[in-house]
Short mmCIF file of C-alpha atoms and ligand atoms in Angstrom, two decimals:
data_model
loop_
_atom_site.label_atom_id
_atom_site.label_comp_id
_atom_site.label_asym_id
_atom_site.label_seq_id
_atom_site.Cartn_x
_atom_site.Cartn_y
_atom_site.Cartn_z
CA MET A 100 -104.69 16.28 -118.03
CA THR A 101 -101.78 17.23 -120.22
CA SER A 102 -100.90 13.70 -121.26
CA THR A 103 -104.28 12.31 -122.31
CA PRO A 104 -103.76 10.16 -125.41
CA SER A 105 -105.77 10.82 -128.54
CA ILE A 106 -107.73 7.88 -129.91
CA SER A 107 -108.57 6.81 -133.44
CA PHE A 108 -109.74 3.59 -135.07
CA ALA A 109 -108.47 1.80 -138.19
CA LYS A 110 -108.52 -1.55 -139.98
CA PRO A 111 -105.92 -4.13 -138.90
CA GLY A 112 -102.49 -3.35 -140.31
CA THR A 113 -98.73 -3.53 -139.85
CA PRO A 114 -97.47 -0.09 -138.75
CA LYS A 115 -93.90 0.73 -139.71
CA LYS A 116 -92.96 2.90 -136.71
CA GLY A 117 -93.79 3.57 -133.06
CA SER A 118 -95.05 0.86 -130.73
CA VAL A 119 -97.35 -2.01 -131.55
CA ILE A 120 -99.45 -3.71 -128.90
CA VAL A 121 -101.03 -7.09 -129.61
CA PHE A 122 -103.38 -9.25 -127.56
CA CYS A 123 -102.50 -12.75 -126.61
CA ALA A 124 -105.02 -15.29 -125.32
CA GLU A 125 -104.49 -18.09 -122.84
CA ASP A 126 -101.61 -20.46 -123.67
CA GLY A 127 -99.87 -17.86 -125.82
CA ALA A 128 -102.40 -17.95 -128.68
CA LEU A 129 -101.86 -15.08 -131.15
CA SER A 130 -104.14 -13.97 -133.98
CA ASP A 131 -102.93 -13.73 -137.58
CA ALA A 132 -103.18 -9.93 -137.39
CA ALA A 133 -100.89 -9.99 -134.36
CA ARG A 134 -98.45 -12.37 -136.03
CA ALA A 135 -98.32 -10.14 -139.13
CA ASN A 136 -96.56 -7.59 -136.90
CA ASP A 137 -93.89 -10.06 -135.88
CA PRO A 138 -92.32 -11.39 -139.09
CA GLY A 139 -89.13 -12.41 -137.25
CA LYS A 140 -91.21 -14.54 -134.83
CA THR A 141 -89.60 -12.75 -131.90
CA MET A 142 -92.58 -13.48 -129.67
CA ASP A 143 -92.31 -17.20 -130.24
CA ARG A 144 -88.80 -17.03 -128.81
CA ALA A 145 -89.52 -14.50 -126.08
CA PHE A 146 -92.71 -16.00 -124.58
CA PRO A 147 -91.18 -19.22 -123.21
CA VAL A 148 -88.05 -17.60 -121.72
CA ALA A 149 -90.14 -14.89 -120.04
CA ASP A 150 -92.72 -17.46 -118.96
CA PHE A 151 -95.40 -15.38 -120.68
CA THR A 152 -98.56 -17.43 -121.19
CA GLY A 153 -101.18 -14.77 -121.91
CA LYS A 154 -102.55 -14.53 -118.38
CA PHE A 155 -105.10 -11.71 -118.11
CA GLY A 156 -103.37 -8.36 -117.66
CA SER A 157 -99.83 -9.69 -117.97
CA THR A 158 -97.47 -7.99 -120.44
CA LEU A 159 -94.31 -8.75 -122.33
CA GLU A 160 -92.25 -6.14 -124.13
CA VAL A 161 -89.88 -6.84 -127.02
CA LEU A 162 -87.68 -3.94 -128.12
CA ALA A 163 -86.89 -3.34 -131.80
CA PRO A 164 -88.29 -6.67 -133.00
CA GLU A 165 -86.53 -8.28 -135.94
CA GLY A 166 -87.76 -7.55 -139.46
CA THR A 167 -89.91 -4.49 -138.59
CA GLY A 168 -89.42 -0.73 -138.39
CA ILE A 169 -91.17 -0.47 -135.03
CA ASP A 170 -89.53 0.41 -131.72
CA ARG A 171 -91.43 -1.94 -129.50
CA LEU A 172 -93.80 -4.84 -129.67
CA VAL A 173 -95.84 -5.42 -126.53
CA ALA A 174 -97.96 -8.49 -125.95
CA VAL A 175 -100.87 -8.06 -123.52
CA GLY A 176 -102.43 -11.20 -122.07
CA VAL A 177 -106.24 -11.45 -122.13
CA GLY A 178 -106.63 -14.87 -120.53
CA LYS A 179 -109.72 -16.92 -121.37
CA VAL A 180 -111.43 -15.27 -124.33
CA SER A 181 -114.87 -16.55 -123.25
CA ALA A 182 -114.50 -14.67 -119.94
CA LEU A 183 -114.07 -11.23 -121.54
CA ASP A 184 -116.92 -8.94 -120.46
CA ASP A 185 -117.48 -5.15 -120.65
CA TYR A 186 -115.32 -4.47 -117.65
CA ALA A 187 -112.51 -6.69 -118.90
CA TRP A 188 -112.19 -4.54 -122.06
CA LEU A 189 -111.94 -1.40 -119.91
CA LYS A 190 -109.23 -3.06 -117.81
CA LEU A 191 -107.31 -4.10 -120.92
CA GLY A 192 -107.44 -0.49 -122.06
CA GLY A 193 -105.95 0.40 -118.70
CA VAL A 194 -103.17 -2.13 -119.14
CA ILE A 195 -102.42 -0.63 -122.57
CA ALA A 196 -102.27 2.88 -121.07
CA SER A 197 -99.72 1.60 -118.56
CA GLN A 198 -97.54 0.46 -121.51
CA LEU A 199 -97.44 3.65 -123.58
CA ARG A 200 -94.07 4.77 -122.18
CA LYS A 201 -92.52 7.50 -124.36
CA SER A 202 -93.97 6.33 -127.66
CA ALA A 203 -95.56 9.11 -129.67
CA GLU A 204 -97.52 6.59 -131.72
CA VAL A 205 -99.04 3.39 -130.47
CA ALA A 206 -100.96 0.91 -132.57
CA VAL A 207 -103.20 -1.58 -130.77
CA ILE A 208 -103.96 -4.66 -132.84
CA LEU A 209 -107.33 -5.58 -131.40
CA ASP A 210 -107.74 -9.06 -132.71
CA LEU A 211 -107.94 -12.42 -130.95
CA ALA A 212 -107.12 -15.88 -132.15
CA GLY A 213 -110.35 -17.68 -132.96
CA ALA A 214 -112.70 -14.90 -131.75
CA SER A 215 -114.14 -11.72 -133.20
CA VAL A 216 -113.91 -8.43 -131.37
CA ASP A 217 -116.86 -6.07 -131.89
CA GLY A 218 -117.08 -2.28 -131.95
CA ALA A 219 -118.32 -2.04 -128.37
CA ALA A 220 -115.25 -3.93 -127.16
CA ALA A 221 -112.93 -1.64 -129.13
CA ALA A 222 -114.70 1.39 -127.65
CA GLY A 223 -114.33 -0.14 -124.18
CA VAL A 224 -110.59 -0.55 -124.69
CA ALA A 225 -110.35 3.08 -125.81
CA ALA A 226 -112.30 4.24 -122.74
CA GLY A 227 -110.00 2.19 -120.51
CA VAL A 228 -106.95 3.87 -122.06
CA LEU A 229 -108.40 7.30 -121.27
CA LEU A 230 -109.57 6.49 -117.74
CA ARG A 231 -106.21 5.01 -116.78
CA SER A 232 -104.32 7.96 -118.28
CA TYR A 233 -106.12 10.48 -116.11
CA GLY A 234 -103.91 12.32 -113.65
CA PHE A 235 -104.63 15.41 -111.57
CA ASP A 236 -101.53 17.41 -112.40
CA LYS A 237 -102.84 20.90 -113.09
CA TYR A 238 -100.98 22.36 -110.10
CA LYS A 239 -97.64 20.77 -110.92
CA THR A 240 -95.30 23.23 -112.58
CA LYS A 241 -92.78 20.42 -113.01
CA LYS A 242 -93.34 16.78 -113.79
CA ASP A 243 -92.16 14.29 -111.16
CA ASN A 244 -89.23 13.41 -113.46
CA GLY A 245 -88.13 17.05 -113.66
CA ASP A 246 -89.47 17.70 -117.19
CA LYS A 247 -91.49 20.82 -117.77
CA ALA A 248 -95.15 20.10 -117.17
CA ASP A 249 -96.15 20.65 -120.80
CA ASP A 250 -93.21 18.77 -122.25
CA LYS A 251 -94.79 15.39 -122.56
CA LYS A 252 -96.61 15.04 -125.86
CA ALA A 253 -99.78 13.02 -125.69
CA ALA A 254 -99.50 9.67 -127.42
CA LYS A 255 -101.57 8.96 -130.51
CA VAL A 256 -103.28 5.63 -129.96
CA THR A 257 -104.75 3.92 -133.00
CA ILE A 258 -106.98 0.95 -132.33
CA HIS A 259 -106.91 -1.45 -135.25
CA CYS A 260 -110.05 -3.57 -135.35
CA ALA A 261 -112.30 -5.45 -137.77
CA ASP A 262 -115.00 -2.78 -137.93
CA PRO A 263 -113.52 0.67 -137.19
CA ALA A 264 -116.76 2.43 -138.20
CA ALA A 265 -118.74 0.46 -135.60
CA ALA A 266 -116.00 1.11 -133.03
CA LYS A 267 -116.10 4.83 -133.70
CA LYS A 268 -119.86 4.85 -133.27
CA ALA A 269 -119.67 2.96 -129.98
CA PHE A 270 -116.87 5.24 -128.84
CA ALA A 271 -119.21 8.27 -128.90
CA ASP A 272 -121.07 6.86 -125.87
CA ALA A 273 -117.87 5.64 -124.24
CA GLU A 274 -116.38 9.12 -124.59
CA ALA A 275 -119.45 10.60 -122.90
CA ILE A 276 -118.92 8.23 -119.97
CA VAL A 277 -115.22 9.04 -119.74
CA GLY A 278 -116.08 12.74 -119.78
CA GLY A 279 -118.43 12.31 -116.82
CA VAL A 280 -115.95 10.25 -114.81
CA VAL A 281 -113.16 12.74 -115.48
CA LEU A 282 -115.42 15.62 -114.44
CA ALA A 283 -116.26 13.84 -111.18
CA ARG A 284 -112.59 13.04 -110.50
CA ASP A 285 -111.55 16.64 -111.20
CA LEU A 286 -114.20 17.98 -108.83
CA VAL A 287 -113.14 15.63 -106.02
CA ASN A 288 -109.42 16.29 -106.50
CA GLU A 289 -109.79 20.07 -106.65
CA PRO A 290 -108.77 21.71 -103.35
CA ALA A 291 -111.45 23.50 -101.34
CA ASN A 292 -109.79 26.92 -101.56
CA VAL A 293 -110.47 26.78 -105.29
CA LEU A 294 -113.76 24.87 -105.32
CA GLY A 295 -116.26 26.44 -102.93
CA PRO A 296 -120.05 26.11 -103.19
CA VAL A 297 -120.31 29.01 -105.65
CA GLU A 298 -117.53 27.64 -107.86
CA PHE A 299 -119.02 24.15 -107.80
CA ALA A 300 -122.40 25.57 -108.79
CA ALA A 301 -120.69 27.32 -111.72
CA GLN A 302 -119.35 23.93 -112.85
CA ALA A 303 -122.89 22.54 -112.78
CA LYS A 304 -124.07 25.54 -114.78
CA GLU A 305 -121.53 24.60 -117.48
CA LEU A 306 -123.71 21.59 -118.28
CA GLU A 307 -126.11 23.98 -120.00
CA LYS A 308 -123.74 23.69 -122.96
CA LEU A 309 -124.88 20.08 -123.30
CA GLY A 310 -128.56 21.02 -123.19
CA VAL A 311 -129.11 20.53 -119.46
CA LYS A 312 -131.44 22.96 -117.70
CA VAL A 313 -129.60 24.24 -114.61
CA GLU A 314 -130.99 26.37 -111.80
CA ILE A 315 -128.86 27.61 -108.93
CA LEU A 316 -130.68 28.40 -105.70
CA THR A 317 -129.07 31.01 -103.46
CA GLU A 318 -129.12 31.29 -99.69
CA LYS A 319 -132.05 33.71 -99.85
CA GLU A 320 -134.14 31.29 -101.90
CA MET A 321 -133.28 28.40 -99.61
CA LYS A 322 -134.29 30.49 -96.60
CA LYS A 323 -137.62 31.15 -98.21
CA LEU A 324 -138.10 27.42 -98.78
CA GLY A 325 -137.34 26.77 -95.11
CA MET A 326 -134.19 24.70 -95.60
CA GLY A 327 -133.06 25.18 -92.01
CA ALA A 328 -131.09 21.93 -91.88
CA LEU A 329 -128.87 22.70 -94.87
CA LEU A 330 -128.50 26.36 -93.89
CA GLY A 331 -127.49 25.48 -90.34
CA VAL A 332 -124.46 23.63 -91.71
CA ALA A 333 -123.54 26.50 -94.01
CA GLN A 334 -123.78 29.29 -91.43
CA GLY A 335 -120.24 28.84 -90.10
CA SER A 336 -118.66 29.48 -93.49
CA VAL A 337 -117.95 32.84 -95.10
CA ARG A 338 -118.77 31.19 -98.40
CA PRO A 339 -122.51 31.03 -99.03
CA PRO A 340 -124.28 27.76 -99.86
CA ARG A 341 -125.89 26.84 -103.17
CA LEU A 342 -128.34 24.21 -104.34
CA ALA A 343 -127.93 23.22 -107.97
CA VAL A 344 -130.88 21.67 -109.81
CA MET A 345 -129.97 20.00 -113.11
CA GLN A 346 -132.61 18.65 -115.48
CA TRP A 347 -131.95 16.51 -118.53
CA ASN A 348 -135.20 15.87 -120.39
CA GLY A 349 -134.35 13.24 -122.98
CA GLY A 350 -137.41 11.09 -122.31
CA LYS A 351 -141.12 11.37 -123.12
CA ALA A 352 -142.71 14.58 -121.85
CA LYS A 353 -145.22 12.75 -119.68
CA ASP A 354 -142.70 10.45 -118.01
CA LYS A 355 -141.91 11.14 -114.36
CA PRO A 356 -138.21 11.85 -113.89
CA ILE A 357 -135.71 9.74 -112.05
CA ALA A 358 -133.68 11.68 -109.51
CA PHE A 359 -130.15 11.71 -108.13
CA VAL A 360 -129.21 13.75 -105.09
CA GLY A 361 -125.64 14.43 -103.95
CA LYS A 362 -123.93 15.55 -100.77
CA GLY A 363 -121.71 18.47 -101.71
CA VAL A 364 -119.76 19.49 -98.60
CA VAL A 365 -116.84 21.22 -100.29
CA PHE A 366 -114.87 20.98 -97.06
CA ASP A 367 -115.85 19.26 -93.82
CA SER A 368 -113.87 20.52 -90.84
CA GLY A 369 -116.46 18.92 -88.58
CA GLY A 370 -117.62 22.35 -87.43
CA VAL A 371 -117.53 23.00 -83.68
CA SER A 372 -117.41 19.20 -83.20
CA ILE A 373 -114.10 19.61 -84.98
CA LYS A 374 -112.25 16.72 -86.59
CA PRO A 375 -108.73 15.68 -85.58
CA ALA A 376 -105.97 17.36 -87.64
CA ALA A 377 -104.52 14.14 -89.09
CA GLY A 378 -106.14 13.43 -92.43
CA MET A 379 -108.46 16.42 -92.33
CA GLU A 380 -107.19 17.42 -95.77
CA ASP A 381 -109.15 14.50 -97.19
CA MET A 382 -112.33 16.37 -96.37
CA LYS A 383 -111.88 18.42 -99.54
CA GLY A 384 -113.44 15.32 -101.10
CA ASP A 385 -116.60 15.43 -99.00
CA MET A 386 -118.46 16.51 -102.10
CA GLY A 387 -117.90 13.14 -103.84
CA GLY A 388 -121.65 12.50 -103.99
CA ALA A 389 -122.33 15.83 -105.67
CA ALA A 390 -119.41 15.20 -108.03
CA ALA A 391 -120.86 11.82 -109.04
CA VAL A 392 -124.30 13.32 -109.66
CA THR A 393 -122.79 16.14 -111.77
CA GLY A 394 -120.64 13.65 -113.68
CA LEU A 395 -123.67 11.42 -114.28
CA VAL A 396 -125.78 14.29 -115.64
CA HIS A 397 -122.86 15.14 -117.93
CA VAL A 398 -122.80 11.57 -119.27
CA LEU A 399 -126.55 11.34 -119.80
CA ALA A 400 -126.68 14.67 -121.62
CA ALA A 401 -123.53 14.01 -123.65
CA ARG A 402 -124.88 10.69 -124.89
CA LYS A 403 -128.41 12.07 -125.21
CA ALA A 404 -129.97 9.46 -122.94
CA LYS A 405 -133.66 8.80 -123.56
CA ALA A 406 -134.68 9.52 -120.00
CA ASN A 407 -135.94 12.39 -117.88
CA VAL A 408 -133.40 12.94 -115.15
CA VAL A 409 -133.08 15.35 -112.25
CA GLY A 410 -129.78 15.91 -110.45
CA ILE A 411 -129.77 17.93 -107.24
CA ILE A 412 -126.68 18.80 -105.26
CA GLY A 413 -126.51 20.54 -101.90
CA LEU A 414 -123.34 22.65 -101.77
CA VAL A 415 -122.04 23.93 -98.43
CA GLU A 416 -118.87 24.29 -96.43
CA ASN A 417 -118.81 23.00 -92.83
CA MET A 418 -116.57 25.38 -90.88
CA VAL A 419 -115.73 26.52 -87.36
CA ASP A 420 -116.64 30.14 -86.69
CA GLY A 421 -118.31 32.54 -84.29
CA ASN A 422 -121.48 32.07 -86.27
CA ALA A 423 -121.18 28.30 -86.67
CA GLN A 424 -123.98 26.12 -85.35
CA ARG A 425 -123.44 24.58 -81.93
CA PRO A 426 -124.01 21.10 -80.58
CA GLY A 427 -127.48 21.22 -79.04
CA ASP A 428 -128.91 23.64 -81.59
CA ILE A 429 -132.34 22.69 -82.89
CA VAL A 430 -133.08 23.41 -86.56
CA THR A 431 -136.29 23.11 -88.57
CA SER A 432 -135.92 21.31 -91.89
CA MET A 433 -137.93 22.11 -95.02
CA SER A 434 -140.15 19.12 -94.20
CA GLY A 435 -141.19 20.83 -90.95
CA GLN A 436 -139.50 18.14 -88.88
CA THR A 437 -137.14 19.48 -86.22
CA ILE A 438 -133.62 18.19 -85.68
CA GLU A 439 -131.43 18.43 -82.60
CA VAL A 440 -127.85 18.80 -83.85
CA LEU A 441 -125.88 16.85 -81.27
CA ASN A 442 -122.77 16.63 -83.43
CA THR A 443 -121.97 19.27 -86.02
CA ASP A 444 -119.77 16.75 -87.82
CA ALA A 445 -122.83 14.71 -88.79
CA GLU A 446 -123.58 17.43 -91.33
CA GLY A 447 -124.06 15.50 -94.57
CA ARG A 448 -127.41 14.12 -93.48
CA LEU A 449 -128.57 17.65 -92.62
CA VAL A 450 -127.74 18.82 -96.14
CA LEU A 451 -129.38 15.80 -97.74
CA ALA A 452 -132.51 16.07 -95.57
CA ASP A 453 -133.48 19.32 -97.26
CA ALA A 454 -132.17 18.33 -100.71
CA LEU A 455 -134.15 15.06 -100.69
CA TRP A 456 -137.32 16.70 -99.40
CA TYR A 457 -137.10 19.46 -102.01
CA CYS A 458 -136.50 16.94 -104.78
CA ASN A 459 -139.45 14.79 -103.75
CA GLN A 460 -141.83 17.74 -103.32
CA ARG A 461 -140.99 19.47 -106.54
CA PHE A 462 -140.48 16.58 -108.96
CA GLU A 463 -142.42 13.59 -107.56
CA PRO A 464 -139.75 11.37 -109.10
CA LYS A 465 -140.06 7.69 -110.00
CA PHE A 466 -137.24 7.13 -107.54
CA MET A 467 -134.52 9.03 -105.73
CA ILE A 468 -130.95 7.81 -105.33
CA ASP A 469 -128.67 9.81 -103.09
CA LEU A 470 -124.89 9.55 -103.02
CA ALA A 471 -122.88 10.79 -100.08
CA THR A 472 -119.50 10.46 -98.42
CA LEU A 473 -121.62 10.14 -95.32
CA THR A 474 -119.89 8.07 -92.65
CA GLY A 475 -116.49 6.79 -91.63
CA ALA A 476 -118.38 3.80 -90.27
CA VAL A 477 -119.13 2.48 -93.74
CA MET A 478 -115.38 1.92 -94.19
CA VAL A 479 -115.23 0.02 -90.92
CA ALA A 480 -118.02 -2.22 -92.22
CA LEU A 481 -117.12 -2.64 -95.89
CA GLY A 482 -113.59 -1.37 -96.46
CA GLN A 483 -112.93 0.65 -99.59
CA THR A 484 -114.12 -1.55 -102.42
CA HIS A 485 -117.89 -1.72 -101.83
CA ALA A 486 -120.12 1.27 -101.14
CA GLY A 487 -122.95 0.80 -98.67
CA LEU A 488 -126.42 0.48 -100.21
CA PHE A 489 -129.57 1.22 -98.21
CA SER A 490 -133.01 1.12 -99.79
CA ASN A 491 -136.72 0.98 -99.07
CA ASN A 492 -137.30 -0.79 -102.40
CA ASP A 493 -136.05 -4.27 -103.31
CA GLU A 494 -136.33 -3.85 -107.07
CA LEU A 495 -134.26 -0.68 -107.04
CA ALA A 496 -131.71 -2.25 -104.69
CA GLU A 497 -131.36 -5.34 -106.88
CA ARG A 498 -130.96 -3.30 -110.05
CA LEU A 499 -128.32 -1.15 -108.40
CA THR A 500 -126.44 -4.18 -107.13
CA ALA A 501 -126.43 -5.72 -110.63
CA SER A 502 -125.17 -2.47 -112.16
CA GLY A 503 -122.47 -2.45 -109.50
CA THR A 504 -121.31 -5.91 -110.48
CA ALA A 505 -121.32 -5.08 -114.20
CA THR A 506 -119.28 -1.88 -113.76
CA GLN A 507 -117.25 -3.12 -110.80
CA GLU A 508 -118.39 -0.08 -108.86
CA LYS A 509 -119.59 -2.48 -106.25
CA LEU A 510 -122.40 -2.16 -103.72
CA TRP A 511 -123.31 -4.13 -100.64
CA ARG A 512 -126.79 -3.85 -99.19
CA MET A 513 -127.13 -2.98 -95.53
CA PRO A 514 -130.23 -3.16 -93.33
CA LEU A 515 -132.85 -0.57 -92.37
CA GLY A 516 -135.60 -1.03 -89.81
CA SER A 517 -137.58 0.40 -86.94
CA ASP A 518 -135.12 -0.86 -84.31
CA TYR A 519 -132.47 1.32 -85.90
CA ASP A 520 -134.85 4.17 -86.60
CA LYS A 521 -135.72 4.68 -82.95
CA LEU A 522 -132.05 5.26 -82.15
CA ILE A 523 -132.35 8.75 -83.62
CA ASP A 524 -135.46 9.80 -81.66
CA SER A 525 -134.65 12.88 -79.60
CA LYS A 526 -135.80 14.13 -76.18
CA ASN A 527 -135.91 17.73 -77.33
CA ALA A 528 -136.88 17.59 -81.00
CA ASP A 529 -138.36 15.21 -83.61
CA MET A 530 -134.98 13.60 -84.10
CA LYS A 531 -131.29 13.96 -83.37
CA ASN A 532 -128.57 13.87 -85.99
CA ILE A 533 -126.55 11.02 -84.50
CA GLY A 534 -127.43 7.56 -83.20
CA GLY A 535 -125.42 5.71 -80.58
CA ARG A 536 -121.99 4.17 -80.77
CA TYR A 537 -122.88 1.30 -83.10
CA GLY A 538 -124.22 1.01 -86.64
CA GLY A 539 -123.29 4.57 -87.55
CA SER A 540 -123.89 4.12 -91.28
CA ILE A 541 -127.29 2.61 -90.60
CA THR A 542 -128.51 5.34 -88.27
CA ALA A 543 -127.32 7.89 -90.84
CA ALA A 544 -129.42 6.13 -93.49
CA GLN A 545 -132.41 5.96 -91.11
CA PHE A 546 -132.12 9.71 -90.72
CA LEU A 547 -132.29 10.21 -94.49
CA GLN A 548 -135.27 7.88 -94.77
CA ARG A 549 -137.29 10.28 -92.63
CA PHE A 550 -137.14 12.72 -95.57
CA VAL A 551 -138.22 10.53 -98.50
CA LYS A 552 -141.80 9.49 -97.54
CA ASP A 553 -142.86 6.45 -99.61
CA THR A 554 -140.93 7.30 -102.76
CA PRO A 555 -138.67 4.45 -103.85
CA TRP A 556 -135.26 5.52 -102.61
CA ALA A 557 -131.72 4.27 -102.30
CA HIS A 558 -128.83 5.77 -100.39
CA LEU A 559 -125.25 5.01 -101.41
CA ASP A 560 -122.66 5.70 -98.72
CA ILE A 561 -119.54 6.28 -100.82
CA ALA A 562 -117.18 7.54 -98.09
CA GLY A 563 -114.81 4.63 -98.75
CA THR A 564 -115.01 4.49 -102.53
CA ALA A 565 -115.16 8.08 -103.80
CA MET A 566 -111.67 8.99 -102.67
CA GLY A 567 -108.50 7.38 -101.46
CA SER A 568 -109.70 3.94 -102.49
CA PRO A 569 -107.18 1.42 -103.88
CA THR A 570 -105.99 2.32 -107.38
CA ASN A 571 -106.70 -0.17 -110.13
CA GLU A 572 -106.37 -0.79 -113.88
CA ILE A 573 -108.63 2.10 -114.80
CA ASN A 574 -108.01 4.54 -111.96
CA GLN A 575 -104.78 5.91 -110.56
CA SER A 576 -106.31 9.04 -109.07
CA TRP A 577 -107.25 9.88 -105.47
CA GLY A 578 -110.69 10.99 -106.57
CA SER A 579 -112.08 7.89 -108.31
CA GLY A 580 -115.25 9.22 -109.91
CA TYR A 581 -117.08 6.35 -108.22
CA GLY A 582 -120.78 6.21 -109.04
CA VAL A 583 -120.78 7.71 -112.53
CA ARG A 584 -120.32 4.45 -114.44
CA LEU A 585 -122.54 2.61 -111.97
CA LEU A 586 -125.51 4.94 -112.41
CA ASP A 587 -125.05 5.39 -116.15
CA ARG A 588 -125.33 1.61 -116.38
CA LEU A 589 -128.46 1.57 -114.20
CA VAL A 590 -130.14 4.17 -116.40
CA ARG A 591 -129.05 2.46 -119.61
CA ASP A 592 -130.23 -0.98 -118.53
CA HIS A 593 -133.60 -0.01 -117.03
CA TYR A 594 -134.81 3.52 -117.53
CA GLU A 595 -134.39 4.48 -121.18
CA GLY A 596 -136.72 4.36 -124.17
N1 BES B 248 -117.67 13.43 -94.20
C1 BES B 248 -117.71 12.64 -93.03
C2 BES B 248 -117.58 11.14 -93.30
C3 BES B 248 -116.29 10.69 -93.89
C4 BES B 248 -115.25 10.27 -93.08
C5 BES B 248 -116.13 10.62 -95.26
C6 BES B 248 -114.06 9.85 -93.64
C7 BES B 248 -114.94 10.19 -95.80
C8 BES B 248 -113.91 9.79 -95.01
C9 BES B 248 -119.01 12.88 -92.28
O1 BES B 248 -119.54 14.15 -92.41
C10 BES B 248 -118.74 12.65 -90.84
O2 BES B 248 -117.99 13.40 -90.28
N2 BES B 248 -119.34 11.63 -90.27
C11 BES B 248 -119.15 11.32 -88.90
C12 BES B 248 -120.50 11.02 -88.30
C13 BES B 248 -120.50 10.95 -86.80
C14 BES B 248 -120.22 12.31 -86.22
C15 BES B 248 -121.83 10.44 -86.34
C16 BES B 248 -118.23 10.11 -88.82
O3 BES B 248 -118.29 9.25 -89.71
O4 BES B 248 -117.42 10.06 -87.92
MN1 MN B 249 -118.73 15.49 -90.99
ZN1 ZN B 250 -119.02 15.19 -94.07
#
């Protein structure tokens, strides 16, 4: 991230150089602070000819405006002021980031005609600037425009607002969130030759610097625990598996923890049930669930959340090899239940089966939420803007859905039930790892449910949203970091204090 802008906050002013960005409400309404930066009334002339009316997200650029020393004045439309919510401020930050161009210094005049803008909004704008500016360019020795990779100086963005002290305070939490999202995006974007299970576990271990307790279980320890389902997936790879257990204890000592469990298949070739070649490279992102859990733990620790939280990630590589598991193999999971592996490409559920069981046994959590790039079928059902939500608990499902709406990391609830569950009964073992032709995301979820007992649980199938989803105002990257903002919001709204 060589070109991440730096952020600071200041009182409203009239900068004498660089670029100035002002907000403009519906019908072209400008605040006095915005107008102070346009003594020659250039905007009054430019708006009508450009048909700029302040529509949300629209922009108008005026170069070298009359009567100022600045290079550019950019108006950003915010639409109806009464409709501005948390996510809208993030998006506006994203729009600003798209307008930095080559300016070394950018002043954002965060003021609206007839409305006050609080510190949280200013922090949201700042977070949006940072999220939008993220790019995975560490392996580019040249920029796309031919410049040397380190040539581009990061812009200095100053956000001018009524209460800079309050904004700075709110920005501490926003920065924690950005840090977690960026970590998750980096992990998803990183190629699998660099990020194997051991390397991923080392990234989790880094969270100790933030006060997180991190244990890394090795193959030997997992064998001892009887994690035959997870180990069966790993046995075809020369790179050994790991299970990372992260604990952030920011709550009361006696409070049961809440738990998040992630699928961390660093590369999914499909195993012996090998995937087609086209698009297989995307399977470097099959650890998007583990990335989201790691990113979330980062956020909660960095902002010192008042909650006891466990994050568990099952890290394996699913490869083709003389020692790989075969279709028809029967493995015994940590729960004691046996599984007939009819398709080695349905490996995520095998990893999660042992991770969920271990989590439940050891921590007796208040609830467990797992995240996994689990099925292609969820994209057939929901496309790439909603993740699939499955739950045995209505309250948890409703809270998750609401957090999804607030953060625009959207969820859509899908059904569970005994009719679906029986589709994974097996002739030769307690269950098989695939259902029939239909409802593939549901039978995958039914499989997971067999490993959670009565603990409140939700499963988020993020195959369509964690990677390769449509870019938007606050994300231009292949790895989106989906789930981090969603779950931070859930914790903040319901499980702190
Ligand atoms: N990791 C894949 C699911 C996936 C597909 C994620 C595309 C992201 C993009 C998963 O392990 C898988 O292979 N699922 C199979 C299950 C099937 C064999 C029952 C699938 O979806 O085809
Ligand atoms: Mn697979
Ligand atoms: Zn997979």
